[in-house]
Tab-separated table of C-alpha atoms and ligand atoms in Angstrom:
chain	number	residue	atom	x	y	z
A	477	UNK	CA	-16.098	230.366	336.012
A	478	UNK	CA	-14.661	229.190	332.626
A	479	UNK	CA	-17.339	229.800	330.336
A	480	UNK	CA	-16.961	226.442	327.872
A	481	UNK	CA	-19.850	225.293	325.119
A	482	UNK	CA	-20.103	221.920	327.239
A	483	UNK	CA	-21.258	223.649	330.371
A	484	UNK	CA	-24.394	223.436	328.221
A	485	UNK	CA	-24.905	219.776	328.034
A	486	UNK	CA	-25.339	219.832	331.816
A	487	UNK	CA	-28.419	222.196	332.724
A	488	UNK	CA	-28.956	224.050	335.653
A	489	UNK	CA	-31.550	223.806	337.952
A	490	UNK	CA	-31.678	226.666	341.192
A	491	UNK	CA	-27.945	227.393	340.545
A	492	UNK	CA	-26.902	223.748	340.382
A	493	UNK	CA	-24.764	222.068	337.853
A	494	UNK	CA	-27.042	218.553	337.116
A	495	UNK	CA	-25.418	215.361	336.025
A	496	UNK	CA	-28.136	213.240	334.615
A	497	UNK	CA	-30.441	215.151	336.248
A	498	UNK	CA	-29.104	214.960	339.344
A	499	UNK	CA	-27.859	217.983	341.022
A	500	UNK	CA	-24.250	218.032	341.619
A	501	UNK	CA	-24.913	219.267	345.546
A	502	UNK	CA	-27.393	215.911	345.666
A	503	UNK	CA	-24.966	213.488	343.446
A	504	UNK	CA	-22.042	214.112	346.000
A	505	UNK	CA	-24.769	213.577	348.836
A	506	UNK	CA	-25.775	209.888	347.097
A	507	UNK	CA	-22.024	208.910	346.361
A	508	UNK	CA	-21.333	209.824	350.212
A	509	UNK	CA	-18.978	212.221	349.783
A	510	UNK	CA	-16.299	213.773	347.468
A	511	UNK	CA	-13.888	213.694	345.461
A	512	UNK	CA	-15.788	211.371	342.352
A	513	UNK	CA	-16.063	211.385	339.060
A	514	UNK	CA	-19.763	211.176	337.298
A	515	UNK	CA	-20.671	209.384	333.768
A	516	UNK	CA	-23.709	210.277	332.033
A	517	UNK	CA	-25.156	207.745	330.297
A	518	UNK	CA	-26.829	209.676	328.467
A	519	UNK	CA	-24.382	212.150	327.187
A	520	UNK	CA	-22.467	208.856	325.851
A	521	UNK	CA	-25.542	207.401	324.433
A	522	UNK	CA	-25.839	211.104	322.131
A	523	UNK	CA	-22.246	210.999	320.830
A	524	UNK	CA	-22.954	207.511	319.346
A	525	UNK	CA	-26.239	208.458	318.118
A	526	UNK	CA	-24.175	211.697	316.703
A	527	UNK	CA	-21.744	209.693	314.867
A	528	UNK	CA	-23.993	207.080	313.507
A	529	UNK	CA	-25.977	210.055	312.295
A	530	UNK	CA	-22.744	211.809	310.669
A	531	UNK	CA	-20.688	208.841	309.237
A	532	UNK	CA	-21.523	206.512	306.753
A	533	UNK	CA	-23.649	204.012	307.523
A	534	UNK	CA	-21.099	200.985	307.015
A	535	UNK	CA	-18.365	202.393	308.974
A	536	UNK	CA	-18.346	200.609	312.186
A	537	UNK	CA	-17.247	202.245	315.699
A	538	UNK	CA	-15.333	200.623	318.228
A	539	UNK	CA	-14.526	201.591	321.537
A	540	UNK	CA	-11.103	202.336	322.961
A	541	UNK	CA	-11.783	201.110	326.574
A	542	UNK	CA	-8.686	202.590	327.810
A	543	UNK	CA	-10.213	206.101	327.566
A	544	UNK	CA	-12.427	205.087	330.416
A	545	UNK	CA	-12.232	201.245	331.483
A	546	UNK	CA	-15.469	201.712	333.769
A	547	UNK	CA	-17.314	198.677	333.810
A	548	UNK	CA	-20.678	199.768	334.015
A	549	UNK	CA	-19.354	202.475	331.084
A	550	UNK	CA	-17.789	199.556	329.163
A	551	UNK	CA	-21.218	197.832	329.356
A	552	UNK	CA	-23.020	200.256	328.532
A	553	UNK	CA	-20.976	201.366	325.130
A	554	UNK	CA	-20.770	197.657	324.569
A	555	UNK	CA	-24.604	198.085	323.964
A	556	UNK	CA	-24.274	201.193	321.806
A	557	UNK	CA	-21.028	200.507	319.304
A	558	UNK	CA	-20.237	197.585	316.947
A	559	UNK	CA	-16.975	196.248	318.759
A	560	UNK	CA	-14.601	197.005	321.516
A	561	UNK	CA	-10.940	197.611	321.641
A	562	UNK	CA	-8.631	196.924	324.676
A	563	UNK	CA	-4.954	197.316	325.124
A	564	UNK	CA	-4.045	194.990	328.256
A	565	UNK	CA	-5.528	191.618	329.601
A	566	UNK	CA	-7.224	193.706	332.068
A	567	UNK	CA	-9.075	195.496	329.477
A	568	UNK	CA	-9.598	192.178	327.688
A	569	UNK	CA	-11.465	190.746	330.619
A	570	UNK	CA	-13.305	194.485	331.417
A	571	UNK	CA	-14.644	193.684	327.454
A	572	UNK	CA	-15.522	190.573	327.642
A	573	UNK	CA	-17.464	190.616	331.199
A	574	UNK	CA	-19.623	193.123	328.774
A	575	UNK	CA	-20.791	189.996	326.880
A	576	UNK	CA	-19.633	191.308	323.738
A	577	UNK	CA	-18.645	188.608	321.271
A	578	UNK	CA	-14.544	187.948	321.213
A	579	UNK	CA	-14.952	187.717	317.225
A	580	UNK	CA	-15.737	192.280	318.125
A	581	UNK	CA	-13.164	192.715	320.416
A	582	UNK	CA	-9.396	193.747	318.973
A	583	UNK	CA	-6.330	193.807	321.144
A	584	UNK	CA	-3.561	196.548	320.320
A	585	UNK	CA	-0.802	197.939	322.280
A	586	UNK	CA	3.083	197.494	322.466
A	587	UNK	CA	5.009	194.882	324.426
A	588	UNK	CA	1.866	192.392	324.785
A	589	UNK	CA	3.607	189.374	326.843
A	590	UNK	CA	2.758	185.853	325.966
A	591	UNK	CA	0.498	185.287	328.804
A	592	UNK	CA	-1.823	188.380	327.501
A	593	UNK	CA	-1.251	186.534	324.005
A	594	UNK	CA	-2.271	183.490	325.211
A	595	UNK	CA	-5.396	184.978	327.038
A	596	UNK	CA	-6.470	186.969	323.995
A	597	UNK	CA	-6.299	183.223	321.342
A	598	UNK	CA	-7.778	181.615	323.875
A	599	UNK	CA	-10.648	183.792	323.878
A	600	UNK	CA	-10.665	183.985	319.849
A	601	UNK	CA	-10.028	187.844	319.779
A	602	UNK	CA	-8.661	190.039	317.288
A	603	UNK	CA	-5.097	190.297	317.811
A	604	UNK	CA	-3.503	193.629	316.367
A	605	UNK	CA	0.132	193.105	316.028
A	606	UNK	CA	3.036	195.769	316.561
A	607	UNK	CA	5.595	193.821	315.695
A	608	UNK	CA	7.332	190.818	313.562
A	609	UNK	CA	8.336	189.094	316.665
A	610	UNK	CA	4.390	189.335	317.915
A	611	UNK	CA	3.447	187.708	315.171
A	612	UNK	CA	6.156	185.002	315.603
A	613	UNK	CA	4.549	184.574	319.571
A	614	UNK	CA	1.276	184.303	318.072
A	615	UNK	CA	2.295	181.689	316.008
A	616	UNK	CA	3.464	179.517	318.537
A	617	UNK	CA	0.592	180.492	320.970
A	618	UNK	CA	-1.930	178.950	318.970
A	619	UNK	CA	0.145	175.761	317.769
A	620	UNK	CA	0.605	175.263	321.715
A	621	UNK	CA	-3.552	175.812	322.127
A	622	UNK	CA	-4.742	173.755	318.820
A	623	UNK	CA	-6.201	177.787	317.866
A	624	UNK	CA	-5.724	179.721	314.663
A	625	UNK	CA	-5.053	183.315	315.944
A	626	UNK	CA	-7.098	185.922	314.449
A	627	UNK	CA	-4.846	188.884	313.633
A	628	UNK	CA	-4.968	191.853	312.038
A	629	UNK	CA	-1.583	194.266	311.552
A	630	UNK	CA	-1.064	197.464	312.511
A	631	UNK	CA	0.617	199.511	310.721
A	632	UNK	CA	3.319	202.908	311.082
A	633	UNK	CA	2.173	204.302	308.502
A	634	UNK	CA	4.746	206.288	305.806
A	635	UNK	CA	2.923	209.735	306.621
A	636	UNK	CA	2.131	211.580	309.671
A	637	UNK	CA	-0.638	213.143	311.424
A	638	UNK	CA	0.037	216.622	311.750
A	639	UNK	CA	-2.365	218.271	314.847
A	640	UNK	CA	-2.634	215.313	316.634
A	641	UNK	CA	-2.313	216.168	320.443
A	642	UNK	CA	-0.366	212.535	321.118
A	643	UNK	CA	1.186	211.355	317.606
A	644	UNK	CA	1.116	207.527	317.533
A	645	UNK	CA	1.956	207.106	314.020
A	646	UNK	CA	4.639	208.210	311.170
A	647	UNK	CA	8.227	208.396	311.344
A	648	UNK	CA	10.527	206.193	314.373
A	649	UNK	CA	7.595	205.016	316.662
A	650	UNK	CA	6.877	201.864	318.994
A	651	UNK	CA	3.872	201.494	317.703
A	652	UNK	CA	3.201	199.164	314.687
A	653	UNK	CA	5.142	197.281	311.887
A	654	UNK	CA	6.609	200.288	309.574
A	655	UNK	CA	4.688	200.189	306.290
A	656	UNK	CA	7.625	199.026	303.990
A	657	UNK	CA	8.076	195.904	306.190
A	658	UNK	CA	4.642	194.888	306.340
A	659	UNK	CA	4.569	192.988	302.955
A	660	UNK	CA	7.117	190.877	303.699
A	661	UNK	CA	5.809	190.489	307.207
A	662	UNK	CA	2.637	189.338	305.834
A	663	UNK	CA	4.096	186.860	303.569
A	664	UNK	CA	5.768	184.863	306.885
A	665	UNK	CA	2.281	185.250	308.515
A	666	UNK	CA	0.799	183.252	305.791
A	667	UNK	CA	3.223	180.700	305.407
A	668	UNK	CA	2.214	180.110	309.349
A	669	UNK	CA	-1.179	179.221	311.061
A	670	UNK	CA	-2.674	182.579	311.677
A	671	UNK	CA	-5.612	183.597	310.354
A	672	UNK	CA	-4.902	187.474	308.905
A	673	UNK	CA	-8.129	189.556	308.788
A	674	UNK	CA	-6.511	192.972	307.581
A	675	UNK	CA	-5.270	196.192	308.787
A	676	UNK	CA	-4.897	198.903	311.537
A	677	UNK	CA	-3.587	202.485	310.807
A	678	UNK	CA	-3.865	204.637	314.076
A	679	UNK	CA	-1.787	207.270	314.026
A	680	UNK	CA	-2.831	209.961	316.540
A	681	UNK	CA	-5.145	211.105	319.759
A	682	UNK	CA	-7.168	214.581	320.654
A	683	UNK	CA	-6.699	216.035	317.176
A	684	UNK	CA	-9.145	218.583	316.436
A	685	UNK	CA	-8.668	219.676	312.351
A	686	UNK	CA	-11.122	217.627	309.861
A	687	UNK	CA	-9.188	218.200	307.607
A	688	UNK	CA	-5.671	216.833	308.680
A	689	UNK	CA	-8.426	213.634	309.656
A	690	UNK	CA	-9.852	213.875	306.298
A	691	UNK	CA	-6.141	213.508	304.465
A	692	UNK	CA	-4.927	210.809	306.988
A	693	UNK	CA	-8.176	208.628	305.985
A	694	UNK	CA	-7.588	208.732	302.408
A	695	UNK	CA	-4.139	208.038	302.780
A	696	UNK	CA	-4.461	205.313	305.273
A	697	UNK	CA	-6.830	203.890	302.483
A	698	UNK	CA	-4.261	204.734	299.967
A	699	UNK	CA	-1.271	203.208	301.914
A	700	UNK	CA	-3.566	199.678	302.829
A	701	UNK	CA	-4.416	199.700	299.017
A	702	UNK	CA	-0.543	199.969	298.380
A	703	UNK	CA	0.753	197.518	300.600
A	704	UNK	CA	-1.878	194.591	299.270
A	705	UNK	CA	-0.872	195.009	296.050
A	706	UNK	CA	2.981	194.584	296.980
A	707	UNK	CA	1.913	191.309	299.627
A	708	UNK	CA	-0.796	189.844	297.123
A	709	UNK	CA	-2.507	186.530	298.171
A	710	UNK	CA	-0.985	186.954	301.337
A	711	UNK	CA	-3.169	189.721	302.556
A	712	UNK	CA	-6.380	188.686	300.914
A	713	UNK	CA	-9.778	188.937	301.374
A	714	UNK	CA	-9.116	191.699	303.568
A	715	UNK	CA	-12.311	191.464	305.833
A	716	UNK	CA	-10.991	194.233	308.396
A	717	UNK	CA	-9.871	197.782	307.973
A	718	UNK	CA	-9.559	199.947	310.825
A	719	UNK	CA	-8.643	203.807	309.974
A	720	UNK	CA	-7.799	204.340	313.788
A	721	UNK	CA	-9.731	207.608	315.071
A	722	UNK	CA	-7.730	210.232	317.070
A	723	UNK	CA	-11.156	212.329	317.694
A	724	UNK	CA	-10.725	214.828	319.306
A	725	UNK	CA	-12.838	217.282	321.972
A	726	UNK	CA	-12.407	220.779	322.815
A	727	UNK	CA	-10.976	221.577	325.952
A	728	UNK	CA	-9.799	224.714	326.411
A	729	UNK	CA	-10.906	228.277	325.040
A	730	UNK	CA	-9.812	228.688	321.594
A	731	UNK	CA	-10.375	224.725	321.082
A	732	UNK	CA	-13.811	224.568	318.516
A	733	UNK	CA	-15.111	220.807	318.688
A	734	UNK	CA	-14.805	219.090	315.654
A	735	UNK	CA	-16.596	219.103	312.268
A	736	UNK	CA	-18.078	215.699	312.015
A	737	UNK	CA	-19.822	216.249	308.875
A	738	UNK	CA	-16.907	217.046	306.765
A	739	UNK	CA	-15.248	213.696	308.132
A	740	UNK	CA	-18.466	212.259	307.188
A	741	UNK	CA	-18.597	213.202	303.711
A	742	UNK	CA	-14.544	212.762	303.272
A	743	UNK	CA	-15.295	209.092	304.330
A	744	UNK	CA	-17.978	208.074	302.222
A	745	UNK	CA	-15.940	209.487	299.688
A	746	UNK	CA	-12.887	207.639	300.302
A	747	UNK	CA	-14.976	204.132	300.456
A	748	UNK	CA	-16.341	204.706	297.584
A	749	UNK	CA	-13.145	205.363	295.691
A	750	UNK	CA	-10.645	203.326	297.145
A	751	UNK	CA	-12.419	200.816	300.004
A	752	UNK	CA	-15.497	199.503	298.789
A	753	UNK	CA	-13.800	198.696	294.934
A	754	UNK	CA	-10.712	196.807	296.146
A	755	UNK	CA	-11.820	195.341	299.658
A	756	UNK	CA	-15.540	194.851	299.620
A	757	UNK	CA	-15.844	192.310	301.907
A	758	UNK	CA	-13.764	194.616	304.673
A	759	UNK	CA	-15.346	195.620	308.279
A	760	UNK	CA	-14.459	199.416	308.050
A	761	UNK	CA	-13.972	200.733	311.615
A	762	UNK	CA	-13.332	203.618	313.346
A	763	UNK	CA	-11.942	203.510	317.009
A	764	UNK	CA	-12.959	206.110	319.237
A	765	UNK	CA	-12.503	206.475	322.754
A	766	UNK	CA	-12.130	210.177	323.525
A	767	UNK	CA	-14.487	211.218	321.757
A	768	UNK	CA	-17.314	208.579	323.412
A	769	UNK	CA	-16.603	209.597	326.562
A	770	UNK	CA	-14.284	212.587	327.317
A	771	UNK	CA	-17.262	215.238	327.564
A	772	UNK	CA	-19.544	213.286	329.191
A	773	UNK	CA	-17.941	213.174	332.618
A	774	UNK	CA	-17.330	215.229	335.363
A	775	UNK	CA	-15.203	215.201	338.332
A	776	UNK	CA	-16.189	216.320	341.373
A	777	UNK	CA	-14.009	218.260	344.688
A	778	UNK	CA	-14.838	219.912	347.674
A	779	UNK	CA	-13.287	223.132	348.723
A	780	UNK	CA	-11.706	222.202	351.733
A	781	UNK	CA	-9.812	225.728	352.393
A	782	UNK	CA	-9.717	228.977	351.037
A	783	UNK	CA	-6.345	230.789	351.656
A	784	UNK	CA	-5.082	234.521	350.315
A	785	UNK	CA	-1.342	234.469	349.788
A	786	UNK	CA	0.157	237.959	348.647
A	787	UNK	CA	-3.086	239.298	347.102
A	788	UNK	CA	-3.653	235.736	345.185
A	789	UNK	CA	-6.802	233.639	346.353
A	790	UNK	CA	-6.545	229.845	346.040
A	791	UNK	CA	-9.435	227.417	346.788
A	792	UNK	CA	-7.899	224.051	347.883
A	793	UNK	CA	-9.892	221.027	347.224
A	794	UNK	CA	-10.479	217.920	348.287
A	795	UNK	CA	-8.906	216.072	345.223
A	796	UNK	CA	-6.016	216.714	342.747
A	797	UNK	CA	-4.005	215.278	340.329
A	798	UNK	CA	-3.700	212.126	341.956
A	799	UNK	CA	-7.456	211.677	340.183
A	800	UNK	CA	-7.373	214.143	337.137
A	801	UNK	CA	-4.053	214.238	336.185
A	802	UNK	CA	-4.781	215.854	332.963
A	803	UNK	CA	-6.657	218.639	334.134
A	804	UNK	CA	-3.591	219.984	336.126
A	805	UNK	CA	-1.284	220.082	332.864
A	806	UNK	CA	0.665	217.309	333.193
A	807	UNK	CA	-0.263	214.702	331.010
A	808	UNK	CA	0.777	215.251	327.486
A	809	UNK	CA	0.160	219.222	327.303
A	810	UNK	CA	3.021	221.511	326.410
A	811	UNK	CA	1.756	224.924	327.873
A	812	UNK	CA	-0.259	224.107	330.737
A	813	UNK	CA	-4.066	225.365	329.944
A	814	UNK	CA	-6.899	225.448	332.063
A	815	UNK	CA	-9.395	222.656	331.726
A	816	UNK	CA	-13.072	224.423	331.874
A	817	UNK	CA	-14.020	224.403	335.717
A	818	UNK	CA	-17.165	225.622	337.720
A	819	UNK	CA	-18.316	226.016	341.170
A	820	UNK	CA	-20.966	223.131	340.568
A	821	UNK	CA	-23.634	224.786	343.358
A	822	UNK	CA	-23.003	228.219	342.140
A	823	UNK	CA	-23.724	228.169	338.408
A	824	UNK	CA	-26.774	231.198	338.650
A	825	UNK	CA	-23.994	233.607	339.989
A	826	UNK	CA	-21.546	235.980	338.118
A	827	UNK	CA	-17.947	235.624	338.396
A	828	UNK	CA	-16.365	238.164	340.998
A	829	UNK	CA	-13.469	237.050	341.883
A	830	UNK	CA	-10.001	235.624	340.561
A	831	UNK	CA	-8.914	232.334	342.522
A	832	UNK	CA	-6.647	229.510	341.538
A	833	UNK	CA	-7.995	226.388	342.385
A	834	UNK	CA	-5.262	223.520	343.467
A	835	UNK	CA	-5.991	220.281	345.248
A	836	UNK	CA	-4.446	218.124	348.061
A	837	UNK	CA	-1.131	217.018	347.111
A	838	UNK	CA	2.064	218.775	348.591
A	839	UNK	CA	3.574	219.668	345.116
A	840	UNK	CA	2.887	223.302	343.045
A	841	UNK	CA	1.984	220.882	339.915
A	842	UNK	CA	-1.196	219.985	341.780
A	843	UNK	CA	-3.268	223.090	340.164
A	844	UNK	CA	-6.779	222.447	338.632
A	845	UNK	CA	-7.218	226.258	337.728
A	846	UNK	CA	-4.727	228.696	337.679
A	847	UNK	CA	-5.761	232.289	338.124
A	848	UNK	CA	-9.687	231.929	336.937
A	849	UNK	CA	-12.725	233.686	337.553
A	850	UNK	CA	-15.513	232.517	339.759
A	851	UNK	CA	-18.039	233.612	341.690
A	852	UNK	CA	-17.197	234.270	345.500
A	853	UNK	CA	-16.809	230.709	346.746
A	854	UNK	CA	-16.411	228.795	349.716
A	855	UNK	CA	-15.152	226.355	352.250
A	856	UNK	CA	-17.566	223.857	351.115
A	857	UNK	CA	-18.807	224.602	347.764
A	858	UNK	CA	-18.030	222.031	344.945
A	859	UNK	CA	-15.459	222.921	342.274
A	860	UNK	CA	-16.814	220.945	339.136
A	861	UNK	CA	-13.675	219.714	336.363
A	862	UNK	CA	-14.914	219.244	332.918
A	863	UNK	CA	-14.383	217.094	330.258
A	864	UNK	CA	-13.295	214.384	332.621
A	865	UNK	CA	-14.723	211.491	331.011
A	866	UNK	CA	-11.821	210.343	329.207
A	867	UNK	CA	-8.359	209.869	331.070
A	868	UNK	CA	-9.379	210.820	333.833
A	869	UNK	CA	-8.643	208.320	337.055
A	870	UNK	CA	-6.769	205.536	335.290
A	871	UNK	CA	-4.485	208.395	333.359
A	872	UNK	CA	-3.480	210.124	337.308
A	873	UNK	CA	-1.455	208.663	339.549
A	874	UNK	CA	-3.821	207.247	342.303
A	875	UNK	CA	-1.099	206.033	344.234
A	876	UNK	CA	1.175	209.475	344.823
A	877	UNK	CA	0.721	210.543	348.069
A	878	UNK	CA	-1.736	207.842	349.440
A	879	UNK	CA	-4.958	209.407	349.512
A	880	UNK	CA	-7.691	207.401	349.202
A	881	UNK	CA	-9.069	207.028	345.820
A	882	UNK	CA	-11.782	209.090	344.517
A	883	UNK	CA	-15.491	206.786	343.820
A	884	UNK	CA	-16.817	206.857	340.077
A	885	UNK	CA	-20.369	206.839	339.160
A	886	UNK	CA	-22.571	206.596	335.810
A	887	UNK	CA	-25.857	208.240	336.364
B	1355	PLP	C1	-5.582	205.104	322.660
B	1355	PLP	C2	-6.003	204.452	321.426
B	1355	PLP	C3	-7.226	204.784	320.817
B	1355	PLP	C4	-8.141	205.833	321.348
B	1355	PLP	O1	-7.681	207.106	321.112
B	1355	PLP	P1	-8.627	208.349	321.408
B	1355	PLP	O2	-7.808	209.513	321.062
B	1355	PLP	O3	-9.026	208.291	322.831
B	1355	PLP	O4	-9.820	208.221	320.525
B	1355	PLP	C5	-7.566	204.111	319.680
B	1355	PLP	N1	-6.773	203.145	319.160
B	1355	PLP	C6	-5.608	202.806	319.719
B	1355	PLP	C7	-4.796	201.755	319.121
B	1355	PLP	C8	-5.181	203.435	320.863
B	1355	PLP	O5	-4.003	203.108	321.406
């Protein structure tokens, strides 16, 4: 077994892994079989409670739904943070089944076509736009409904995120209107009929330094502070200023989780300095989706065979990549590393034995654990992937090989 910190936040009872209380041996048994994926609640309940607890008090968190689109996990977040971010119409409609309020949901994301555009005016959401010809559709989108979008920019910022395990900001990027165009972008969106609330900086996912988080806050602040000066009227009041999030979790065994109080203090630092003097009317928000979600779910095989090749064991499992990409490497790693892993109905035993664990699919990239120790397992027993609460099953190719796909629960 990989011995990980967030084994911890799911006890054992007799040997048995427990997912909201629920043993895992038990969970598959109610879920009626395997391979699934398990949600608990309360684990995602904790991390907002841990945040609000951490960060200032009037920094708002919104939830990036793409990290796990759920709908019973949307709903219940939806409960928990301030507002909701989605990046598709599918998303938009996953939010807004949640009953949260269009004027808290914010739509961002590349290459949004003018049917998503029109959807997200006509249901008087926050649109986020990536580029001048965006805000151009937008214009025309709500002439042709009789609506005043409500948009916000984002911005490429003019620095980057160093440590960031996806960079999504800084330098040549798809994402965002480059910060030295953004005045003069702003100026055309107020000589049309959109309604600007502010800006979006997001510039980076699964990045683990506070410190690299710390400077990209004060600079995002710093850059926003920079770029209303240069657009003047047109970009004022701002009443929205979100500093993008890029949270990220430890997954693998050098990875320390991240130190929330240091963001904390940099933050109420950097509103008191530089927000709360020049935009003090702003909704400050942080968007988090990793972070929410990524530790508190679990996903769930069956080992179907246990094979010895040339003095190597392998445990092959009832599911694969086609449901966890990321655990097998292949989604946005450079050196594949194992995710942590347990045999879920053998947590009281030591481990004895070195086995790689790959799943169903007829290709060597379908490997959940290479060359780990467990406990003698078997034909049967359930191999338990970690941290799978956060692109998971709509990150993995469902579709490759045509197994059917895996169920999802929140307990
Ligand atoms: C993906 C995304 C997020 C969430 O990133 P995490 O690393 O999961 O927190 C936030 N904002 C935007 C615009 C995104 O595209």
């Amino acid at each position: 077994m990989t011995r990980h910190p967030t084994v911890e936040t799911y006890p054992i009872e007799d040997g048995q892994l427990t997912v909201g209380g629920i043993p895992v041996d038990r969970l598959a048994q109610r879920v009626g079989g395997t391979p699934f994926f398990a949600y608990d609640r309360n684990l995602i309940t904790k991390r907002v409670e841990l945040l609000r607890a951490e960060l200032p008090t009037d920094v708002q968190l919104s939830y990036a739904v793409k990290a796990n689109p759920m709908p019973a996990v949307v709903q219940h977040l939806a409960g928990l943070v301030d507002s909701l971010d989605v990046a598709s119409a599918g998303e938009l409609r996953t939010a807004l089944d949640s009953g949260t309020s269009p004027q808290r949901v914010s739509f961002a994301g590349p290459g949004k076509r003018v049917e998503e555009l029109t959807q997200a005016v006509a249901a008087g959401v926050t649109v986020e736009m990536e580029s001048e010809t965006e805000a151009e559709r937008l214009a025309e989108v709500g002439q042709r409904l009789g609506i005043r979008p409500r948009v916000a920019v984002r911005v490429n910022p003019d620095f980057q995120v160093k440590g960031s395990g996806m960079r999504m900001g800084g330098g040549a990027q798809q994402f965002g209107v480059d910060a030295e165009r953004v005045p003069a972008l702003l100026k055309e969106v107020a000589a049309t009929d959109l309604d600007f609330l502010g800006f979006h900086v997001f510039a980076g996912s699964q990045n683990l330094n506070a410190d690299i988080l710390c400077t990209a806050h004060r600079q995002t602040a710093e850059l926003v502070t920079r770029l209303v000066n240069e657009a003047g009227d047109a970009a004022t009041p701002v009443r929205y200023l979100n500093l993008g999030g890029g949270f990220g979790i430890p997954y693998f065994e050098r990875d320390r989780p991240l130190d929330l109080p240091a963001i904390g203090a940099n933050l109420e630092a950097v509103l008191a300095e530089l927000v709360r003097p020049a935009f003090p009317d702003a909704r400050v928000v942080l968007e988090l989706g990793r972070f929410l979600v990524g530790e508190a779910g679990v996903y769930v095989t069956r080992i179907i065979d246990r094979k010895q090749s040339r003095g190597e064991t392998f445990l092959v499992v009832d599911g694969g990549l086609h449901h966890q990409l990321a655990a097998s490497g292949n989604f946005g790693q450079v050196i594949r590393k194992n995710y942590p892993v347990a045999i879920g109905n053998l947590m009281d035993r030591e481990p004895t034995e070195t086995a790689s664990v790959v799943g169903c699919l007829c290709t060597p990239l379908d490997l959940l654990a290479n060359k780990t120790a467990f406990p003698q397992a078997a034909i049967g027993d359930l191999v338990v992937v970690f941290q799978a609460g956060a692109y998971g099953l709509t990150a993995s190719p469902t579709a490759f090989l045509g197994h059917p796909p895996p169920i999802e629960v929140l307990v």
